[in-house]
Structure formats: structure tokens, C-alpha cells
Amino acid sequence: MRKGSKPVRYKLSGPVKAVKLAEQPGSSLRSPTATLIEIPAEATVELEGVAGPSGLANILWDGDAFSVFYEDLQENARTVDGISGVI
């Protein structure tokens, strides 16, 4: 996400599998954990940055950070906050 830009939020129309990310001491990067969850349909998530070359995107949901397949977001989400279009 660009500095000063408003975070982009999405509402899920279907469930999305996600891997929980954990803070790493001394690093600004998060690492994947062994926790796999399913974020339910109708949940609102916030995209953190952009999708990486791996096809993964970091999102924020329910106070935690997760990694999801960007393709899953494209298939199961729509933008909210007055931003038109589908991701």
C-alpha cells in the first residue's frame, strides 16, 4: 500500500482458506505459522500491500494477519468503502 493511501477492504462472498502470520522479533516481516483457518463468507478483510510474485497476499482480519491466495480473493470478494469493481 502506498504511504498515505487508504487501506483497501473487501467483503468475502465465500469462505477463504488462510495461514496465520506471526510477528518476528527484530524484523518488519511476518512469518507463516502452522495455523490454517477458514475465514467465513461475509467477513470483511483488509489487503495489506499487494499480491506477491508467489500469488499470495497478506490480509488483516479479526485483529490478526493472514496469508491467502490472491486468486481466492479475486473469486470470493468484492471491494467495500465505496470503491467500485472486483479485485
mmCIF file of C-alpha atoms in Angstrom, residues 7-73:
data_model
loop_
_atom_site.group_PDB
_atom_site.id
_atom_site.type_symbol
_atom_site.label_atom_id
_atom_site.label_comp_id
_atom_site.label_asym_id
_atom_site.label_seq_id
_atom_site.Cartn_x
_atom_site.Cartn_y
_atom_site.Cartn_z
ATOM 1 C CA PRO A 7 -6.434 0.711 3.042
ATOM 2 C CA VAL A 8 -8.494 -1.373 0.622
ATOM 3 C CA ARG A 9 -11.122 -3.548 2.279
ATOM 4 C CA TYR A 10 -13.013 -6.479 0.805
ATOM 5 C CA LYS A 11 -16.147 -8.363 1.804
ATOM 6 C CA LEU A 12 -15.961 -12.098 1.208
ATOM 7 C CA SER A 13 -18.801 -13.740 -0.694
ATOM 8 C CA GLY A 14 -17.460 -17.208 0.099
ATOM 9 C CA PRO A 15 -15.055 -18.723 2.630
ATOM 10 C CA VAL A 16 -11.307 -18.362 2.057
ATOM 11 C CA LYS A 17 -8.526 -20.573 3.461
ATOM 12 C CA ALA A 18 -5.763 -18.610 5.193
ATOM 13 C CA VAL A 19 -2.476 -19.192 7.021
ATOM 14 C CA LYS A 20 -1.955 -17.157 10.174
ATOM 15 C CA LEU A 21 1.146 -14.968 10.180
ATOM 16 C CA ALA A 22 3.244 -14.137 13.263
ATOM 17 C CA GLU A 23 5.447 -11.155 14.076
ATOM 18 C CA GLN A 24 9.167 -11.904 14.158
ATOM 19 C CA PRO A 25 11.268 -10.105 16.785
ATOM 20 C CA GLY A 26 13.684 -7.675 15.158
ATOM 21 C CA SER A 27 12.006 -7.884 11.750
ATOM 22 C CA SER A 28 9.272 -5.954 9.995
ATOM 23 C CA LEU A 29 8.255 -9.136 8.146
ATOM 24 C CA ARG A 30 5.792 -11.732 9.386
ATOM 25 C CA SER A 31 6.336 -15.467 9.106
ATOM 26 C CA PRO A 32 3.738 -18.156 8.417
ATOM 27 C CA THR A 33 2.661 -20.333 11.331
ATOM 28 C CA ALA A 34 1.233 -23.853 11.360
ATOM 29 C CA THR A 35 -2.266 -22.422 11.896
ATOM 30 C CA LEU A 36 -4.605 -22.859 8.920
ATOM 31 C CA ILE A 37 -8.082 -21.340 9.219
ATOM 32 C CA GLU A 38 -11.081 -20.637 7.048
ATOM 33 C CA ILE A 39 -12.221 -17.020 7.006
ATOM 34 C CA PRO A 40 -16.012 -17.152 6.711
ATOM 35 C CA ALA A 41 -18.191 -15.673 3.993
ATOM 36 C CA GLU A 42 -19.416 -12.153 4.786
ATOM 37 C CA ALA A 43 -16.198 -11.346 6.694
ATOM 38 C CA THR A 44 -14.539 -8.032 5.873
ATOM 39 C CA VAL A 45 -10.766 -8.168 5.352
ATOM 40 C CA GLU A 46 -8.156 -5.523 4.622
ATOM 41 C CA LEU A 47 -5.500 -6.063 1.962
ATOM 42 C CA GLU A 48 -2.010 -5.286 3.220
ATOM 43 C CA GLY A 49 0.175 -4.173 0.318
ATOM 44 C CA VAL A 50 -0.113 -6.034 -2.991
ATOM 45 C CA ALA A 51 -0.022 -9.676 -4.031
ATOM 46 C CA GLY A 52 3.475 -11.088 -4.275
ATOM 47 C CA PRO A 53 5.052 -12.992 -7.169
ATOM 48 C CA SER A 54 4.088 -16.212 -5.360
ATOM 49 C CA GLY A 55 0.406 -15.344 -5.789
ATOM 50 C CA LEU A 56 -0.026 -14.803 -2.058
ATOM 51 C CA ALA A 57 -1.492 -11.696 -0.456
ATOM 52 C CA ASN A 58 -1.353 -10.600 3.167
ATOM 53 C CA ILE A 59 -4.622 -9.548 4.733
ATOM 54 C CA LEU A 60 -5.783 -8.341 8.124
ATOM 55 C CA TRP A 61 -8.869 -9.906 9.690
ATOM 56 C CA ASP A 62 -10.222 -10.003 13.221
ATOM 57 C CA GLY A 63 -7.098 -8.298 14.596
ATOM 58 C CA ASP A 64 -4.616 -10.760 13.066
ATOM 59 C CA ALA A 65 -2.547 -11.037 9.882
ATOM 60 C CA PHE A 66 -3.037 -13.882 7.416
ATOM 61 C CA SER A 67 -1.696 -15.008 4.061
ATOM 62 C CA VAL A 68 -4.196 -16.044 1.372
ATOM 63 C CA PHE A 69 -4.051 -16.916 -2.295
ATOM 64 C CA TYR A 70 -4.811 -13.734 -4.237
ATOM 65 C CA GLU A 71 -6.794 -15.835 -6.716
ATOM 66 C CA ASP A 72 -9.120 -16.862 -3.860
ATOM 67 C CA LEU A 73 -9.740 -13.182 -3.092
#
